[in-house]
PDB file of C-alpha atoms and ligand atoms in Angstrom:
ATOM      1  CA  MET X  20      48.189 -64.134  11.440  1.00 96.00           C
ATOM      2  CA  HIS X  21      46.107 -67.005  12.793  1.00 98.00           C
ATOM      3  CA  VAL X  22      45.926 -67.875  16.461  1.00 98.00           C
ATOM      4  CA  TYR X  23      45.324 -71.385  17.754  1.00 98.00           C
ATOM      5  CA  ILE X  24      42.600 -71.418  20.429  1.00 98.00           C
ATOM      6  CA  ASN X  25      41.651 -74.752  22.006  1.00 96.00           C
ATOM      7  CA  SER X  26      41.388 -76.791  18.807  1.00 94.00           C
ATOM      8  CA  SER X  27      40.847 -74.166  16.109  1.00 97.00           C
ATOM      9  CA  LEU X  28      42.923 -71.765  14.078  1.00 98.00           C
ATOM     10  CA  ILE X  29      41.252 -68.368  14.166  1.00 98.00           C
ATOM     11  CA  PRO X  30      42.175 -65.094  12.399  1.00 98.00           C
ATOM     12  CA  GLU X  31      43.985 -62.799  14.829  1.00 97.00           C
ATOM     13  CA  SER X  32      41.254 -60.129  14.702  1.00 97.00           C
ATOM     14  CA  GLU X  33      38.633 -62.679  15.797  1.00 97.00           C
ATOM     15  CA  ALA X  34      40.794 -64.468  18.377  1.00 97.00           C
ATOM     16  CA  LYS X  35      39.104 -63.803  21.717  1.00 97.00           C
ATOM     17  CA  ILE X  36      38.774 -65.414  25.111  1.00 97.00           C
ATOM     18  CA  SER X  37      36.221 -64.775  27.845  1.00 98.00           C
ATOM     19  CA  VAL X  38      36.505 -61.968  30.402  1.00 98.00           C
ATOM     20  CA  PHE X  39      35.699 -64.746  32.895  1.00 98.00           C
ATOM     21  CA  ASP X  40      38.820 -66.679  31.973  1.00 98.00           C
ATOM     22  CA  HIS X  41      40.797 -67.261  35.177  1.00 98.00           C
ATOM     23  CA  GLY X  42      44.004 -66.469  33.306  1.00 98.00           C
ATOM     24  CA  PHE X  43      42.650 -62.944  32.826  1.00 98.00           C
ATOM     25  CA  LEU X  44      41.012 -62.657  36.250  1.00 98.00           C
ATOM     26  CA  TYR X  45      43.763 -64.156  38.406  1.00 98.00           C
ATOM     27  CA  GLY X  46      46.852 -64.834  36.290  1.00 97.00           C
ATOM     28  CA  ASP X  47      46.001 -68.495  36.860  1.00 98.00           C
ATOM     29  CA  GLY X  48      47.874 -70.332  34.141  1.00 98.00           C
ATOM     30  CA  ILE X  49      51.209 -71.197  32.601  1.00 98.00           C
ATOM     31  CA  TYR X  50      53.113 -70.572  29.400  1.00 98.00           C
ATOM     32  CA  GLU X  51      56.229 -71.316  27.335  1.00 98.00           C
ATOM     33  CA  THR X  52      58.095 -69.150  24.854  1.00 98.00           C
ATOM     34  CA  MET X  53      59.800 -71.009  22.021  1.00 98.00           C
ATOM     35  CA  ARG X  54      61.772 -70.105  18.946  1.00 98.00           C
ATOM     36  CA  SER X  55      61.767 -71.859  15.587  1.00 98.00           C
ATOM     37  CA  TYR X  56      64.680 -71.734  13.184  1.00 98.00           C
ATOM     38  CA  GLU X  57      64.005 -72.702   9.559  1.00 96.00           C
ATOM     39  CA  GLY X  58      60.691 -74.276  10.544  1.00 95.00           C
ATOM     40  CA  ILE X  59      62.146 -76.374  13.380  1.00 98.00           C
ATOM     41  CA  VAL X  60      61.182 -75.554  16.945  1.00 98.00           C
ATOM     42  CA  PHE X  61      64.412 -75.525  18.936  1.00 98.00           C
ATOM     43  CA  MET X  62      64.374 -77.738  22.067  1.00 98.00           C
ATOM     44  CA  LEU X  63      60.684 -78.487  21.626  1.00 98.00           C
ATOM     45  CA  ASP X  64      60.729 -81.600  23.852  1.00 98.00           C
ATOM     46  CA  GLU X  65      62.412 -79.656  26.664  1.00 98.00           C
ATOM     47  CA  HIS X  66      59.851 -76.831  26.445  1.00 98.00           C
ATOM     48  CA  ILE X  67      56.968 -79.294  26.520  1.00 98.00           C
ATOM     49  CA  ARG X  68      58.519 -81.122  29.469  1.00 98.00           C
ATOM     50  CA  ARG X  69      58.785 -77.811  31.371  1.00 98.00           C
ATOM     51  CA  LEU X  70      55.208 -76.923  30.412  1.00 98.00           C
ATOM     52  CA  HIS X  71      54.039 -80.201  31.968  1.00 98.00           C
ATOM     53  CA  ARG X  72      56.089 -79.493  35.090  1.00 98.00           C
ATOM     54  CA  SER X  73      54.551 -76.004  35.429  1.00 98.00           C
ATOM     55  CA  ALA X  74      51.099 -77.550  34.937  1.00 98.00           C
ATOM     56  CA  SER X  75      51.690 -80.152  37.588  1.00 97.00           C
ATOM     57  CA  LEU X  76      53.029 -77.546  40.067  1.00 97.00           C
ATOM     58  CA  ILE X  77      49.724 -75.634  39.803  1.00 97.00           C
ATOM     59  CA  GLN X  78      47.644 -78.824  39.537  1.00 97.00           C
ATOM     60  CA  LEU X  79      46.385 -78.001  36.088  1.00 98.00           C
ATOM     61  CA  ALA X  80      45.457 -80.954  33.921  1.00 96.00           C
ATOM     62  CA  ILE X  81      46.486 -80.294  30.305  1.00 96.00           C
ATOM     63  CA  SER X  82      43.867 -81.890  28.102  1.00 89.00           C
ATOM     64  CA  LYS X  83      46.289 -82.467  25.216  1.00 95.00           C
ATOM     65  CA  SER X  84      49.091 -85.026  24.956  1.00 96.00           C
ATOM     66  CA  SER X  85      52.646 -83.884  24.146  1.00 97.00           C
ATOM     67  CA  LYS X  86      52.121 -85.207  20.612  1.00 97.00           C
ATOM     68  CA  GLU X  87      48.943 -83.144  20.228  1.00 97.00           C
ATOM     69  CA  ILE X  88      50.674 -80.032  21.587  1.00 98.00           C
ATOM     70  CA  LYS X  89      53.523 -80.450  19.090  1.00 98.00           C
ATOM     71  CA  SER X  90      51.065 -80.936  16.255  1.00 98.00           C
ATOM     72  CA  ALA X  91      49.145 -77.782  17.285  1.00 98.00           C
ATOM     73  CA  ILE X  92      52.386 -75.758  17.281  1.00 98.00           C
ATOM     74  CA  HIS X  93      53.355 -77.042  13.838  1.00 98.00           C
ATOM     75  CA  LYS X  94      49.853 -76.430  12.475  1.00 98.00           C
ATOM     76  CA  THR X  95      49.986 -72.811  13.695  1.00 98.00           C
ATOM     77  CA  LEU X  96      53.407 -72.220  12.141  1.00 98.00           C
ATOM     78  CA  LYS X  97      52.187 -73.714   8.869  1.00 98.00           C
ATOM     79  CA  ALA X  98      48.961 -71.676   8.833  1.00 98.00           C
ATOM     80  CA  ASN X  99      51.046 -68.527   9.219  1.00 98.00           C
ATOM     81  CA  SER X 100      53.770 -69.621   6.747  1.00 98.00           C
ATOM     82  CA  LEU X 101      56.411 -69.061   9.406  1.00 98.00           C
ATOM     83  CA  LYS X 102      59.878 -70.566   9.466  1.00 97.00           C
ATOM     84  CA  ASN X 103      61.773 -68.286  11.840  1.00 98.00           C
ATOM     85  CA  ALA X 104      59.271 -67.569  14.513  1.00 98.00           C
ATOM     86  CA  TYR X 105      58.519 -66.507  18.023  1.00 98.00           C
ATOM     87  CA  ILE X 106      56.036 -68.946  19.558  1.00 98.00           C
ATOM     88  CA  ARG X 107      54.056 -68.359  22.721  1.00 98.00           C
ATOM     89  CA  LEU X 108      51.968 -71.198  24.132  1.00 98.00           C
ATOM     90  CA  THR X 109      49.634 -70.208  26.963  1.00 98.00           C
ATOM     91  CA  ILE X 110      47.364 -72.437  29.006  1.00 98.00           C
ATOM     92  CA  SER X 111      45.047 -70.804  31.495  1.00 98.00           C
ATOM     93  CA  ARG X 112      42.780 -72.446  34.068  1.00 98.00           C
ATOM     94  CA  GLY X 113      39.938 -71.573  31.721  1.00 98.00           C
ATOM     95  CA  PHE X 114      36.485 -70.032  31.765  1.00 98.00           C
ATOM     96  CA  GLY X 115      34.686 -70.129  35.109  1.00 98.00           C
ATOM     97  CA  LYS X 116      32.592 -68.260  37.643  1.00 98.00           C
ATOM     98  CA  ILE X 117      34.323 -65.563  39.725  1.00 98.00           C
ATOM     99  CA  GLY X 118      36.262 -67.143  42.586  1.00 98.00           C
ATOM    100  CA  LEU X 119      39.708 -68.569  43.159  1.00 98.00           C
ATOM    101  CA  ASP X 120      38.739 -72.228  43.247  1.00 98.00           C
ATOM    102  CA  PRO X 121      40.185 -73.920  40.141  1.00 98.00           C
ATOM    103  CA  ALA X 122      37.249 -76.332  40.242  1.00 98.00           C
ATOM    104  CA  LEU X 123      35.080 -73.449  38.972  1.00 98.00           C
ATOM    105  CA  CYS X 124      36.729 -73.927  35.567  1.00 98.00           C
ATOM    106  CA  GLU X 125      35.679 -76.904  33.526  1.00 97.00           C
ATOM    107  CA  LYS X 126      38.539 -76.966  31.057  1.00 96.00           C
ATOM    108  CA  PRO X 127      41.763 -75.034  30.453  1.00 98.00           C
ATOM    109  CA  THR X 128      42.051 -72.474  27.658  1.00 98.00           C
ATOM    110  CA  PHE X 129      44.857 -73.405  25.247  1.00 98.00           C
ATOM    111  CA  VAL X 130      46.332 -70.663  23.043  1.00 98.00           C
ATOM    112  CA  ILE X 131      49.263 -70.532  20.617  1.00 98.00           C
ATOM    113  CA  VAL X 132      50.393 -67.191  19.219  1.00 98.00           C
ATOM    114  CA  THR X 133      53.166 -67.035  16.627  1.00 98.00           C
ATOM    115  CA  ASN X 134      54.965 -64.195  14.929  1.00 98.00           C
ATOM    116  CA  GLU X 135      57.827 -63.671  12.523  1.00 98.00           C
ATOM    117  CA  PHE X 136      61.015 -63.699  14.605  1.00 98.00           C
ATOM    118  CA  LYS X 137      62.474 -60.212  14.529  1.00 96.00           C
ATOM    119  CA  ASP X 138      66.216 -60.076  15.173  1.00 96.00           C
ATOM    120  CA  TYR X 139      67.324 -57.964  18.121  1.00 97.00           C
ATOM    121  CA  PRO X 140      69.273 -54.858  17.075  1.00 97.00           C
ATOM    122  CA  GLY X 141      72.843 -55.806  16.091  1.00 97.00           C
ATOM    123  CA  SER X 142      74.220 -53.295  18.616  1.00 96.00           C
ATOM    124  CA  PHE X 143      72.773 -55.397  21.455  1.00 97.00           C
ATOM    125  CA  TYR X 144      75.263 -58.137  20.573  1.00 97.00           C
ATOM    126  CA  LYS X 145      78.154 -55.918  19.466  1.00 96.00           C
ATOM    127  CA  LYS X 146      78.057 -53.455  22.332  1.00 97.00           C
ATOM    128  CA  GLY X 147      75.837 -55.179  24.878  1.00 98.00           C
ATOM    129  CA  VAL X 148      72.838 -54.001  26.904  1.00 98.00           C
ATOM    130  CA  LYS X 149      72.468 -52.091  30.132  1.00 98.00           C
ATOM    131  CA  LEU X 150      71.089 -53.686  33.304  1.00 98.00           C
ATOM    132  CA  ILE X 151      70.174 -52.515  36.756  1.00 98.00           C
ATOM    133  CA  ILE X 152      69.948 -54.455  39.967  1.00 98.00           C
ATOM    134  CA  SER X 153      66.323 -53.948  40.883  1.00 98.00           C
ATOM    135  CA  SER X 154      65.019 -52.966  44.284  1.00 98.00           C
ATOM    136  CA  VAL X 155      62.206 -55.459  43.587  1.00 98.00           C
ATOM    137  CA  LYS X 156      63.095 -58.850  45.070  1.00 98.00           C
ATOM    138  CA  ARG X 157      62.405 -62.078  43.161  1.00 98.00           C
ATOM    139  CA  ASN X 158      59.342 -63.969  44.393  1.00 97.00           C
ATOM    140  CA  LEU X 159      60.141 -66.243  47.308  1.00 96.00           C
ATOM    141  CA  LYS X 160      60.376 -69.772  46.006  1.00 93.00           C
ATOM    142  CA  GLU X 161      58.244 -70.849  48.975  1.00 94.00           C
ATOM    143  CA  ALA X 162      55.538 -68.365  47.803  1.00 94.00           C
ATOM    144  CA  ILE X 163      55.386 -68.512  43.989  1.00 93.00           C
ATOM    145  CA  ASN X 164      58.157 -70.816  42.884  1.00 94.00           C
ATOM    146  CA  PRO X 165      59.956 -69.186  39.901  1.00 94.00           C
ATOM    147  CA  GLN X 166      60.219 -72.711  38.453  1.00 95.00           C
ATOM    148  CA  ILE X 167      56.525 -72.378  37.617  1.00 97.00           C
ATOM    149  CA  LYS X 168      56.472 -70.497  34.331  1.00 98.00           C
ATOM    150  CA  SER X 169      53.233 -68.824  35.305  1.00 97.00           C
ATOM    151  CA  LEU X 170      51.050 -66.077  33.874  1.00 97.00           C
ATOM    152  CA  ASN X 171      51.485 -64.243  37.144  1.00 95.00           C
ATOM    153  CA  PHE X 172      54.219 -61.836  36.020  1.00 96.00           C
ATOM    154  CA  LEU X 173      53.744 -58.779  38.227  1.00 97.00           C
ATOM    155  CA  ASN X 174      56.931 -59.472  40.165  1.00 97.00           C
ATOM    156  CA  ASN X 175      58.945 -59.248  36.947  1.00 98.00           C
ATOM    157  CA  ILE X 176      56.879 -56.361  35.554  1.00 98.00           C
ATOM    158  CA  LEU X 177      57.579 -54.213  38.625  1.00 98.00           C
ATOM    159  CA  ALA X 178      61.313 -54.808  38.132  1.00 98.00           C
ATOM    160  CA  LYS X 179      60.989 -54.034  34.409  1.00 98.00           C
ATOM    161  CA  ILE X 180      59.226 -50.725  35.199  1.00 98.00           C
ATOM    162  CA  GLU X 181      62.158 -49.782  37.419  1.00 98.00           C
ATOM    163  CA  ALA X 182      64.647 -50.719  34.660  1.00 98.00           C
ATOM    164  CA  LYS X 183      62.783 -48.582  32.131  1.00 98.00           C
ATOM    165  CA  LYS X 184      62.740 -45.611  34.508  1.00 98.00           C
ATOM    166  CA  LYS X 185      66.520 -45.910  34.739  1.00 98.00           C
ATOM    167  CA  ASN X 186      66.949 -46.281  30.963  1.00 98.00           C
ATOM    168  CA  ALA X 187      68.099 -49.861  31.315  1.00 98.00           C
ATOM    169  CA  TYR X 188      67.146 -52.764  29.073  1.00 98.00           C
ATOM    170  CA  GLU X 189      66.657 -55.339  31.786  1.00 98.00           C
ATOM    171  CA  ALA X 190      66.586 -55.674  35.575  1.00 98.00           C
ATOM    172  CA  LEU X 191      68.326 -58.300  37.649  1.00 98.00           C
ATOM    173  CA  MET X 192      66.507 -59.334  40.772  1.00 98.00           C
ATOM    174  CA  LEU X 193      67.991 -60.467  44.071  1.00 98.00           C
ATOM    175  CA  ASN X 194      66.207 -63.050  46.192  1.00 98.00           C
ATOM    176  CA  SER X 195      64.981 -62.416  49.734  1.00 97.00           C
ATOM    177  CA  GLN X 196      68.469 -63.229  51.052  1.00 97.00           C
ATOM    178  CA  SER X 197      69.983 -60.639  48.716  1.00 98.00           C
ATOM    179  CA  HIS X 198      71.598 -63.284  46.547  1.00 98.00           C
ATOM    180  CA  LEU X 199      71.534 -62.741  42.790  1.00 98.00           C
ATOM    181  CA  ALA X 200      68.615 -64.569  41.184  1.00 98.00           C
ATOM    182  CA  GLU X 201      67.691 -63.744  37.588  1.00 98.00           C
ATOM    183  CA  GLY X 202      66.413 -61.133  35.162  1.00 98.00           C
ATOM    184  CA  THR X 203      62.749 -60.447  34.434  1.00 98.00           C
ATOM    185  CA  ILE X 204      62.882 -62.713  31.362  1.00 98.00           C
ATOM    186  CA  CYS X 205      66.369 -64.195  31.454  1.00 98.00           C
ATOM    187  CA  ASN X 206      69.114 -65.917  33.407  1.00 98.00           C
ATOM    188  CA  VAL X 207      72.420 -64.234  34.156  1.00 98.00           C
ATOM    189  CA  PHE X 208      76.070 -65.289  33.869  1.00 98.00           C
ATOM    190  CA  PHE X 209      79.288 -63.474  34.705  1.00 98.00           C
ATOM    191  CA  VAL X 210      83.008 -64.158  34.694  1.00 98.00           C
ATOM    192  CA  LEU X 211      85.148 -63.812  37.811  1.00 97.00           C
ATOM    193  CA  LYS X 212      88.910 -64.063  37.696  1.00 92.00           C
ATOM    194  CA  LYS X 213      90.333 -66.336  40.386  1.00 86.00           C
ATOM    195  CA  LYS X 214      94.137 -66.549  40.545  1.00 85.00           C
ATOM    196  CA  ASN X 215      94.166 -65.388  36.911  1.00 85.00           C
ATOM    197  CA  LYS X 216      91.787 -68.167  35.919  1.00 91.00           C
ATOM    198  CA  ALA X 217      88.369 -67.248  34.515  1.00 94.00           C
ATOM    199  CA  VAL X 218      85.408 -68.838  36.296  1.00 97.00           C
ATOM    200  CA  LEU X 219      81.964 -68.739  34.687  1.00 98.00           C
ATOM    201  CA  CYS X 220      79.477 -67.978  37.460  1.00 98.00           C
ATOM    202  CA  THR X 221      75.698 -68.194  37.567  1.00 98.00           C
ATOM    203  CA  PRO X 222      73.147 -68.313  40.408  1.00 98.00           C
ATOM    204  CA  SER X 223      72.285 -71.887  41.382  1.00 98.00           C
ATOM    205  CA  LEU X 224      68.725 -73.168  41.035  1.00 98.00           C
ATOM    206  CA  ASP X 225      68.207 -73.032  44.802  1.00 97.00           C
ATOM    207  CA  CYS X 226      68.502 -69.231  44.608  1.00 98.00           C
ATOM    208  CA  GLY X 227      64.906 -69.399  43.335  1.00 97.00           C
ATOM    209  CA  ILE X 228      65.172 -69.041  39.551  1.00 98.00           C
ATOM    210  CA  LEU X 229      63.727 -70.565  36.424  1.00 98.00           C
ATOM    211  CA  ASP X 230      65.937 -73.361  35.100  1.00 98.00           C
ATOM    212  CA  GLY X 231      66.305 -71.727  31.703  1.00 98.00           C
ATOM    213  CA  ILE X 232      66.693 -74.085  28.774  1.00 98.00           C
ATOM    214  CA  THR X 233      69.299 -71.704  27.332  1.00 98.00           C
ATOM    215  CA  ARG X 234      71.045 -71.619  30.739  1.00 98.00           C
ATOM    216  CA  ASN X 235      71.376 -75.417  30.651  1.00 98.00           C
ATOM    217  CA  ILE X 236      72.820 -75.372  27.136  1.00 98.00           C
ATOM    218  CA  VAL X 237      75.304 -72.633  28.099  1.00 98.00           C
ATOM    219  CA  LEU X 238      76.472 -74.674  31.100  1.00 98.00           C
ATOM    220  CA  GLU X 239      76.936 -77.761  28.909  1.00 98.00           C
ATOM    221  CA  LEU X 240      78.848 -75.803  26.258  1.00 98.00           C
ATOM    222  CA  ALA X 241      81.058 -74.183  28.899  1.00 98.00           C
ATOM    223  CA  LYS X 242      81.867 -77.648  30.291  1.00 98.00           C
ATOM    224  CA  LYS X 243      82.647 -78.964  26.801  1.00 97.00           C
ATOM    225  CA  ASN X 244      84.994 -76.018  26.286  1.00 96.00           C
ATOM    226  CA  GLY X 245      86.882 -76.798  29.473  1.00 96.00           C
ATOM    227  CA  MET X 246      85.731 -73.693  31.371  1.00 97.00           C
ATOM    228  CA  ALA X 247      85.661 -73.574  35.145  1.00 97.00           C
ATOM    229  CA  ILE X 248      82.051 -73.154  36.297  1.00 98.00           C
ATOM    230  CA  LYS X 249      80.505 -72.108  39.564  1.00 98.00           C
ATOM    231  CA  GLU X 250      76.778 -72.375  40.178  1.00 98.00           C
ATOM    232  CA  GLY X 251      76.197 -70.829  43.565  1.00 98.00           C
ATOM    233  CA  LYS X 252      75.032 -68.004  45.770  1.00 98.00           C
ATOM    234  CA  PHE X 253      76.386 -64.608  44.745  1.00 98.00           C
ATOM    235  CA  LYS X 254      75.972 -61.067  45.977  1.00 98.00           C
ATOM    236  CA  LYS X 255      75.550 -58.039  43.737  1.00 98.00           C
ATOM    237  CA  GLU X 256      79.148 -57.057  44.614  1.00 98.00           C
ATOM    238  CA  ASP X 257      80.304 -60.232  42.792  1.00 98.00           C
ATOM    239  CA  ILE X 258      78.752 -59.064  39.548  1.00 98.00           C
ATOM    240  CA  TYR X 259      80.245 -55.573  40.071  1.00 98.00           C
ATOM    241  CA  ARG X 260      83.763 -57.085  40.114  1.00 97.00           C
ATOM    242  CA  ALA X 261      83.167 -59.407  37.127  1.00 98.00           C
ATOM    243  CA  SER X 262      85.207 -59.035  33.942  1.00 97.00           C
ATOM    244  CA  GLU X 263      82.158 -59.733  31.764  1.00 97.00           C
ATOM    245  CA  VAL X 264      78.428 -60.297  32.134  1.00 98.00           C
ATOM    246  CA  PHE X 265      75.807 -61.774  29.826  1.00 98.00           C
ATOM    247  CA  ILE X 266      72.146 -62.784  29.923  1.00 98.00           C
ATOM    248  CA  THR X 267      70.399 -65.730  28.267  1.00 98.00           C
ATOM    249  CA  ASN X 268      66.986 -66.829  27.098  1.00 98.00           C
ATOM    250  CA  THR X 269      65.360 -68.700  24.235  1.00 98.00           C
ATOM    251  CA  THR X 270      64.880 -65.695  21.961  1.00 98.00           C
ATOM    252  CA  MET X 271      67.978 -63.604  22.749  1.00 98.00           C
ATOM    253  CA  GLU X 272      70.296 -66.646  23.034  1.00 98.00           C
ATOM    254  CA  ILE X 273      73.393 -65.073  24.642  1.00 98.00           C
ATOM    255  CA  MET X 274      73.348 -61.307  25.004  1.00 98.00           C
ATOM    256  CA  PRO X 275      76.333 -59.395  26.377  1.00 98.00           C
ATOM    257  CA  VAL X 276      75.972 -56.675  29.003  1.00 98.00           C
ATOM    258  CA  TYR X 277      77.943 -53.414  28.939  1.00 98.00           C
ATOM    259  CA  LYS X 278      76.712 -51.980  32.217  1.00 98.00           C
ATOM    260  CA  VAL X 279      75.206 -53.105  35.524  1.00 98.00           C
ATOM    261  CA  ASP X 280      74.189 -50.070  37.601  1.00 98.00           C
ATOM    262  CA  SER X 281      77.245 -47.818  37.281  1.00 98.00           C
ATOM    263  CA  VAL X 282      79.819 -50.542  36.508  1.00 98.00           C
ATOM    264  CA  SER X 283      80.967 -50.960  32.884  1.00 98.00           C
ATOM    265  CA  TYR X 284      82.104 -54.104  31.049  1.00 97.00           C
ATOM    266  CA  GLN X 285      83.547 -55.004  27.661  1.00 93.00           C
ATOM    267  CA  VAL X 286      81.901 -57.627  25.478  1.00 93.00           C
ATOM    268  CA  GLY X 287      84.245 -60.409  26.536  1.00 92.00           C
ATOM    269  CA  ALA X 288      85.863 -63.472  25.011  1.00 95.00           C
ATOM    270  CA  VAL X 289      83.746 -65.893  27.055  1.00 97.00           C
ATOM    271  CA  ALA X 290      80.403 -64.502  25.827  1.00 97.00           C
ATOM    272  CA  LYS X 291      81.711 -64.456  22.243  1.00 97.00           C
ATOM    273  CA  LEU X 292      83.007 -68.019  22.384  1.00 97.00           C
ATOM    274  CA  LEU X 293      79.845 -69.353  24.027  1.00 98.00           C
ATOM    275  CA  HIS X 294      77.575 -67.550  21.595  1.00 98.00           C
ATOM    276  CA  GLU X 295      79.435 -69.041  18.627  1.00 98.00           C
ATOM    277  CA  ALA X 296      79.224 -72.476  20.267  1.00 98.00           C
ATOM    278  CA  TYR X 297      75.507 -71.893  20.920  1.00 98.00           C
ATOM    279  CA  LYS X 298      74.834 -71.043  17.279  1.00 98.00           C
ATOM    280  CA  GLU X 299      76.748 -74.152  16.226  1.00 98.00           C
ATOM    281  CA  ASN X 300      74.642 -76.162  18.665  1.00 98.00           C
ATOM    282  CA  VAL X 301      71.460 -74.780  17.066  1.00 98.00           C
ATOM    283  CA  ARG X 302      72.786 -75.715  13.593  1.00 98.00           C
ATOM    284  CA  ALA X 303      73.575 -79.268  14.749  1.00 98.00           C
ATOM    285  CA  TYR X 304      70.087 -79.563  16.287  1.00 98.00           C
ATOM    286  CA  LEU X 305      68.436 -78.471  13.037  1.00 97.00           C
ATOM    287  CA  GLU X 306      70.493 -80.903  10.987  1.00 96.00           C
ATOM    288  CA  LYS X 307      69.503 -83.779  13.253  1.00 94.00           C
ATOM    289  CA  LYS X 308      65.804 -82.886  13.019  1.00 89.00           C
ATOM    290  CA  VAL X 309      65.603 -82.484   9.232  1.00 79.00           C
TER     291      VAL X 309
HETATM  292  N1  LIG Z  12      64.095 -66.541  33.743  1.00 65.71           N
HETATM  293  C1  LIG Z  12      62.881 -66.011  33.515  1.00 65.71           C
HETATM  294  C2  LIG Z  12      62.168 -65.304  34.609  1.00 65.71           C
HETATM  295  C3  LIG Z  12      62.285 -66.123  32.242  1.00 65.71           C
HETATM  296  O1  LIG Z  12      61.067 -65.596  32.017  1.00 65.71           O
HETATM  297  C4  LIG Z  12      63.009 -66.783  31.210  1.00 65.71           C
HETATM  298  C5  LIG Z  12      62.442 -66.922  29.863  1.00 65.71           C
HETATM  299  O2  LIG Z  12      61.349 -66.540  29.567  1.00 65.71           O
HETATM  300  C6  LIG Z  12      64.275 -67.316  31.493  1.00 65.71           C
HETATM  301  C7  LIG Z  12      64.788 -67.179  32.769  1.00 65.71           C
HETATM  302  C8  LIG Z  12      65.072 -68.029  30.432  1.00 65.71           C
HETATM  303  O3  LIG Z  12      64.501 -69.270  30.096  1.00 65.71           O
HETATM  304  P1  LIG Z  12      64.748 -69.972  28.702  1.00 65.71           P
HETATM  305  O4  LIG Z  12      66.243 -70.007  28.505  1.00 65.71           O
HETATM  306  O5  LIG Z  12      64.193 -71.348  28.888  1.00 65.71           O
HETATM  307  O6  LIG Z  12      64.059 -69.177  27.666  1.00 65.71           O
END
């Protein structure tokens, strides 16, 4: 595999950055994870838009235009002969003397890593995955805003460690007000029955979450399918009384959940319908881009 660093494609074994890079020293940087289907990067414009937003929220000047970023992604995919790929684009503050001041770094380090996309195990979709509600709270949005897709991932890693200890696949985090926020790498949805009507629920953006690109698509598809939707503030007890739960992100798409803590769920009709609609949406996107 070749890795794109700054402006060059370099064999993986030789791809190195400095120990003085502020991404390494301080987690000072941003990233995006993308997925390509049949050589087409799904929702590329949206990912690049979010990358620019993250950059502006940490006052990092990206030295490449959106067009140049797209071209670098496509070059990397081509160099690695990849069609269905996982793509990770990382931009750190760059090489600089020790110290927190971003001005110590002359230019950002720009890295693209790609890999063959490996399907998740089929059982994850058929049966679902197990989650816990973590004791680790999501970063305060007034401290490190989760809308910055930053390299600073310790908050999520601490929750993931707790999930692993409890044999769970993923951890959901509450915010400082004990409202549901999001997973360590995903957004969360669940279905509540109200007067026999199913309502698709998900934490609102003001709960302090990343506005997932998959989350947005799911909300649009739910609207199109005439579902009742509630974006709001929820407690963990709301998810415990849900009839189904699922998580979303760019690589997993829509993944059902069979357990949260000690509460069990079936893979439900809403997750199935939305996942089919999501796949159809991907197909339509690819057709338009060919
Ligand atoms: N929330 C967090 C914390 C994430 O890291 C991610 C994805 O990496 C998401 C949500 C889902 O975002 P997207 O659907 O854009 O992949």
